[in-house]
Amino acid sequence: MATPCRLRLRLRLLFTLLVAVAVAASHPAHEFCAAAGGGAGGCGGGGDGTRILIKGGTVVNAHRAEEADVYIEDGVVVAVRPNIPVGDDNVRVTDATGKYVMPGGIDPHTHLEMEFMGTVTIDDFYSGHAAALAGGTTMHIDFVIPVNGNLTAGLESYKHKAEKAAMDYGFHMAITKWNDEVSREMEVMVKEHGINSFKFFMAYKGSLMVTDDLLLQGLQKCKSLGALAMVHAENGDAVAEGQQRMIDLGITGPEGHALSRPPVLEGEATSRAIRLAKFVNTPLYVVHVMSTDAMEEIAKAKREGQRVIGEPVVSGLVLDDSWLWDPDFATASKYVMSPPIREAGHNKLLQAALSSGILQLVGTDHCTFNSTQKAFGAYDFRKIPNGVNGIEERMHIIWDSMVETGKITVTDYVRVTSTECAKIFNIYPRKGAILEGSDADIIILNPKRSFAMGARTHHSRSDTSVYEGRKGKGMVEVTISRGRVVWEDGNLNAVPGAGRYVRTPPFGYLFDGLDKSDAVYRASLRAPVRRGEAAAA
C-alpha cells in the first residue's frame, strides 16, 4: 500500500501532467504557430524530449518581471507560475535563484556565409550559431542576397547554407535590381516562403544600390504584400564621390573609409527614404542606425506619426571611430563597416534614443572577416571587406552598457533584444516571450558575474574582435534552444542541423489601420474637379 507521502507525490505529479496537457492543447500561442505555417519543422516542439524545470528565478518578459518557475516539455513552455512541484525523476531541475530567466535574444540583422567584396564572410550557419548560442541569442534573421538579381536562386542558395543551422533562423530578402520578374518573385517569397521583409540598399553604387525610382516601386510592392521595407540608408552617389576624394588626397588607409561617408550622407539618405515611405504610406525599417543625423530624422518622423523603425547595432552603441586611426593596419581595418562607426558622442546619443524609444531594437550586423581578408585593402580602404562581429557579444554588452548603468530596465532589455523583433516580424508570442505555449528559447543571466571578451575565447571563426579586452557585468550562464540546453557553465552543445526555419507572416502590427489612413488621404484630395460640368451649369 502506498504511504500518504507517496500518494501525495503521485497526486501532485498527476496534477502537473494534467495542467501540462491542458495548456499544450489550448494555449493561443499554438494557434498562432499553426497560422504562421510553423516553418520547416512544424510548430513548437523540436526538443530532445528532456523536461526542464527552472526554479527560483525572476522571469522577465517585456511586459513584466515576476518570481516564478518555468516548466518546459518537448521544446515548449508549458507552465509559468510560482512553486511548480517536481513530480518525476526524469525532470531536469535548474536552480535560477538570484538570476534572471529571460527569452533568448533575437538578432534582426546578420550576414552569415555572405559573398561580399570578392570574398565570403568567415562565419557560416554553424559557427555563427555557435557564437550566438554562447552569447544568449537563440534566433536570428539573415539577409538573403539574390543571385544576379534573382530572388529564387538566392533563396535556394541560402537554404543550402542553412542546412548546418544549430538554432532557429528566419530570412529577409535583399532587392538589388527591379523588373517585373522581381516584383512577381517578391509575391512568391511572401506567400510561399514566409519572408515578410525586403531590404533596399541606397549605398554600394555599381553593385547592390537601387535608385530612387526603383525604391519607390519596391515600397509600393511591399505595401501591397504586407511586407516590411528595409533600407541601408547612405547616399551611394555621394559616397562614391567621397571615396574618390580621399584617394585623390592620398588617404588610402582605414581612416579614409569613415572620412568618405560622413554622417551627413547617412542622415540625407534616411530622410529621403522616410519621405518616400510617407509618400507611399507604408512602414519603413532603417537598419544599422549609426549616427545622430539618421536618428534625428527617425525621431522627427515618429513625432509626426509616421511608422518608422530604427535599428541601432551594438557596435554603434558602444564604440567610436578612434580605432580607425590606429597606426597598425590590422587593428584599424577590423573596425571598417558601413555605415561607419562614428566619432565619440554619437554612441551616447544613440543609447539615449534607445532608452527613450526613438530607436526600438538592437541588432549586430554581424558580418565577419578575418585579418587575412581585411588585408585585401591594405593599400586601398575601398577594398577592405566591410563588417564587424557582434552576434555573440550583443546580449552581454547591452546588459552591461544599458541595464547596469540604469539607462533601461530589465523589462526594456528583453524588449530591445528579443520581444520587439518578434513583434515587428510577426512571430510573437511564439518567439520573444516566456509564456505558456511559446517556444522554449530561454536564457538564464547572472547579474553578479563578470565577462571578458576577445578573439581567443569567442566562438566566431574570425581571428579578430572589435570588442577585444572589453569587460563588464552580467553573464549568460545557460542558453536553452527549443528545450535543449545548448550552453551551460561554459560548455557549448551546438548541433549542426538542429536549427529550424521560422516563417514570418505578412501584415504585422505596423500595417494595422493603413487602409483607413489611405481612405482619409483620398478624401482629403477633393479631386478630380469636374470643371466642364461646372462651366455648363
XYZ file of C-alpha atoms in Angstrom, residues 15-333:
319
model
C -1.946 17.312 -11.415
C 1.217 18.719 -13.036
C 0.845 16.479 -16.090
C -2.853 17.329 -16.467
C -2.002 21.041 -16.410
C 0.719 20.485 -18.988
C -1.618 18.605 -21.336
C -4.385 21.171 -20.975
C -2.090 24.123 -21.629
C -0.368 22.472 -24.584
C -3.708 21.678 -26.162
C -5.423 25.003 -25.656
C -2.983 27.891 -25.443
C -3.439 30.574 -28.149
C 0.272 30.549 -28.990
C -0.176 27.141 -30.583
C -2.966 28.527 -32.723
C -0.641 31.363 -33.725
C 2.054 28.880 -34.762
C -0.410 26.937 -36.879
C -1.486 30.126 -38.589
C 2.127 31.085 -39.198
C 2.858 27.871 -41.022
C 5.260 26.545 -38.425
C 8.394 26.551 -40.533
C 10.263 23.567 -41.837
C 9.876 21.556 -38.647
C 6.260 22.264 -37.810
C 5.052 24.367 -34.899
C 6.663 24.239 -31.465
C 8.478 21.203 -30.207
C 11.815 20.262 -31.591
C 13.276 19.473 -28.186
C 15.193 16.290 -27.387
C 12.448 15.019 -25.099
C 14.025 16.498 -21.989
C 11.683 18.006 -19.463
C 13.164 21.002 -17.686
C 12.047 22.880 -14.601
C 13.747 26.225 -13.965
C 13.158 27.115 -10.331
C 13.562 30.163 -8.162
C 14.457 32.786 -10.751
C 12.956 36.101 -11.789
C 11.108 35.522 -15.057
C 11.369 38.635 -17.214
C 9.115 39.390 -20.165
C 8.838 42.739 -21.907
C 5.597 43.477 -20.038
C 6.642 42.427 -16.523
C 9.100 40.655 -14.232
C 7.872 38.112 -11.679
C 9.192 35.486 -9.324
C 8.153 32.211 -10.974
C 9.230 28.781 -12.093
C 9.230 27.707 -15.747
C 8.331 24.191 -16.830
C 9.405 23.056 -20.327
C 8.376 19.949 -22.182
C 9.095 18.885 -25.774
C 10.646 22.246 -26.626
C 7.665 24.321 -25.494
C 6.974 26.368 -22.350
C 4.142 24.525 -20.577
C 3.763 26.480 -17.347
C 4.996 29.735 -15.795
C 3.987 30.176 -12.149
C 5.441 30.049 -8.663
C 6.301 26.805 -6.913
C 5.782 24.266 -9.683
C 6.315 20.895 -7.961
C 8.874 18.330 -9.086
C 6.997 15.092 -9.538
C 9.251 12.912 -11.640
C 12.907 11.883 -11.582
C 13.040 12.473 -15.370
C 12.604 16.230 -14.960
C 15.855 18.169 -15.118
C 15.806 20.854 -12.420
C 17.839 24.043 -12.839
C 18.174 26.428 -9.913
C 17.968 30.063 -11.020
C 17.827 31.665 -7.597
C 19.163 35.209 -7.720
C 19.210 35.172 -11.525
C 17.066 36.387 -14.410
C 15.180 33.953 -16.649
C 14.528 35.674 -19.977
C 13.596 34.971 -23.591
C 16.598 34.161 -25.748
C 17.847 37.028 -27.843
C 16.672 37.530 -31.422
C 19.193 39.259 -33.671
C 17.354 41.004 -36.530
C 20.434 41.733 -38.632
C 23.134 39.231 -39.610
C 25.146 38.162 -42.645
C 26.328 34.557 -42.411
C 28.270 32.956 -45.261
C 27.600 36.013 -47.431
C 29.525 36.612 -50.640
C 30.681 40.217 -50.498
C 33.523 42.328 -51.887
C 35.240 39.396 -53.543
C 35.200 37.084 -50.547
C 32.806 35.298 -48.149
C 32.104 36.110 -44.509
C 34.087 33.807 -42.245
C 31.139 32.677 -40.105
C 28.605 30.280 -41.602
C 25.312 28.984 -40.260
C 27.114 26.698 -37.836
C 29.936 28.818 -36.429
C 27.697 31.881 -36.355
C 25.043 29.934 -34.474
C 27.587 28.505 -32.057
C 28.714 32.044 -31.264
C 25.130 33.247 -30.915
C 24.092 30.472 -28.525
C 27.149 31.023 -26.336
C 26.105 34.666 -26.098
C 22.429 34.089 -25.307
C 20.915 34.603 -28.762
C 18.582 31.795 -29.847
C 17.288 33.101 -33.184
C 18.420 35.490 -35.895
C 17.129 36.796 -39.214
C 19.682 36.729 -42.020
C 19.675 38.589 -45.328
C 19.314 36.512 -48.488
C 21.303 38.092 -51.314
C 19.812 37.376 -54.772
C 21.926 35.651 -57.402
C 22.296 38.117 -60.292
C 19.141 39.804 -59.020
C 17.161 36.536 -58.984
C 15.347 36.067 -55.663
C 14.519 32.393 -56.101
C 18.114 31.459 -56.886
C 19.267 33.447 -53.882
C 16.819 31.698 -51.582
C 17.844 28.252 -52.804
C 21.473 29.131 -52.123
C 20.708 30.237 -48.581
C 18.540 27.198 -47.890
C 21.595 25.091 -48.678
C 23.807 27.242 -46.457
C 21.344 26.885 -43.592
C 21.335 23.082 -43.628
C 24.013 23.208 -40.902
C 21.971 25.591 -38.720
C 22.251 24.945 -34.985
C 19.433 27.285 -33.906
C 16.258 28.807 -35.335
C 16.519 31.416 -38.060
C 14.454 33.454 -40.483
C 15.183 35.344 -43.690
C 14.929 38.870 -45.008
C 15.327 39.250 -48.782
C 17.548 41.884 -50.385
C 16.383 43.593 -53.576
C 19.293 44.543 -55.829
C 17.507 45.342 -59.081
C 13.950 45.894 -60.268
C 11.819 44.478 -63.069
C 8.526 42.639 -63.485
C 10.148 39.310 -62.603
C 11.496 40.651 -59.295
C 8.057 42.028 -58.480
C 6.486 38.635 -59.159
C 9.150 36.836 -57.122
C 8.531 39.107 -54.139
C 4.958 37.867 -54.024
C 6.188 34.274 -54.119
C 8.645 34.956 -51.290
C 5.868 36.300 -49.069
C 3.106 33.853 -49.865
C 5.057 30.632 -50.357
C 8.283 31.028 -48.410
C 7.351 33.047 -45.336
C 9.560 36.096 -45.909
C 7.878 39.326 -44.828
C 10.710 41.860 -45.219
C 12.749 43.210 -48.121
C 15.916 45.287 -47.927
C 16.877 48.018 -50.363
C 20.463 49.275 -50.487
C 20.804 53.016 -51.039
C 24.597 52.521 -50.995
C 27.217 50.331 -52.749
C 26.985 52.025 -56.124
C 27.607 49.660 -59.009
C 26.684 46.515 -57.090
C 23.783 46.462 -54.613
C 22.495 50.042 -54.827
C 18.994 50.849 -56.104
C 17.952 54.265 -57.382
C 15.009 56.285 -56.086
C 12.635 55.238 -58.842
C 13.309 51.586 -58.121
C 12.993 52.161 -54.379
C 9.599 53.769 -54.926
C 8.364 50.767 -56.879
C 9.731 48.471 -54.213
C 7.983 50.392 -51.428
C 4.693 50.173 -53.270
C 5.100 46.432 -53.800
C 5.973 45.874 -50.145
C 2.858 47.730 -49.068
C 0.611 45.641 -51.308
C 2.100 42.424 -49.901
C 2.052 43.459 -46.245
C 5.849 43.160 -46.211
C 8.181 45.481 -44.339
C 10.521 47.616 -46.438
C 14.027 47.963 -45.006
C 16.745 50.370 -46.133
C 20.511 50.636 -45.815
C 20.477 54.429 -45.742
C 23.572 56.100 -47.185
C 23.747 58.287 -50.282
C 25.577 55.908 -52.614
C 26.394 58.519 -55.254
C 27.917 60.870 -52.685
C 29.813 58.024 -51.009
C 31.424 57.132 -54.346
C 32.409 60.787 -54.753
C 33.764 60.867 -51.189
C 35.840 57.755 -51.750
C 37.473 59.229 -54.844
C 38.103 62.471 -52.969
C 40.017 60.600 -50.254
C 42.085 58.686 -52.819
C 42.927 61.940 -54.604
C 44.130 63.340 -51.252
C 46.363 60.311 -50.755
C 44.266 58.922 -47.889
C 44.220 55.186 -48.583
C 44.092 53.696 -45.065
C 41.062 52.641 -42.967
C 40.504 56.215 -41.772
C 39.590 57.065 -45.369
C 36.568 54.798 -45.040
C 34.978 56.959 -42.338
C 36.040 60.218 -43.951
C 34.493 59.230 -47.299
C 31.000 58.571 -45.915
C 30.343 61.116 -43.132
C 27.164 61.215 -41.011
C 25.517 63.808 -43.258
C 25.261 61.193 -46.035
C 23.549 58.748 -43.690
C 21.186 61.469 -42.493
C 20.315 62.546 -46.044
C 19.515 59.030 -47.202
C 17.499 58.295 -44.066
C 15.476 61.450 -44.604
C 14.918 60.619 -48.268
C 13.799 57.056 -47.545
C 11.436 58.253 -44.803
C 9.819 60.786 -47.116
C 9.400 58.277 -49.920
C 7.814 55.823 -47.483
C 5.480 58.597 -46.332
C 4.547 59.321 -49.952
C 3.608 55.655 -50.411
C 2.173 55.429 -46.861
C 3.988 52.258 -45.901
C 6.057 51.354 -42.810
C 9.833 51.675 -43.029
C 12.631 49.916 -41.137
C 16.018 51.676 -41.119
C 18.803 49.165 -40.468
C 22.053 49.883 -38.562
C 21.382 53.472 -37.487
C 24.923 54.671 -36.756
C 24.678 58.463 -36.450
C 22.700 61.131 -34.664
C 21.969 62.574 -38.118
C 19.962 59.463 -39.041
C 18.474 59.089 -35.568
C 17.126 62.632 -35.576
C 15.383 62.056 -38.915
C 13.701 58.985 -37.427
C 12.715 60.924 -34.306
C 11.167 63.686 -36.397
C 9.174 61.211 -38.474
C 7.891 59.412 -35.385
C 6.798 62.708 -33.810
C 4.731 63.319 -36.932
C 3.082 59.926 -36.588
C 4.956 58.038 -39.295
C 5.645 54.343 -38.794
C 9.433 54.132 -38.839
C 11.531 51.546 -37.037
C 15.102 52.499 -36.129
C 17.600 49.697 -35.511
C 20.931 50.601 -33.914
C 23.619 47.917 -33.797
C 25.741 47.124 -30.798
C 28.974 48.407 -32.370
C 27.419 51.806 -32.992
C 26.118 51.982 -29.434
C 29.387 51.371 -27.605
C 32.333 52.029 -29.954
C 33.778 55.148 -31.580
C 35.843 55.676 -34.718
C 39.158 56.454 -32.996
C 40.382 52.932 -33.753
C 40.299 53.664 -37.488
C 43.290 55.995 -36.973
C 45.349 53.301 -35.226
C 48.834 53.111 -36.824
C 48.552 49.315 -37.045
C 46.577 48.420 -40.177
C 45.364 45.063 -38.815
C 43.876 46.811 -35.793
C 42.331 49.703 -37.713
C 40.892 47.619 -40.546
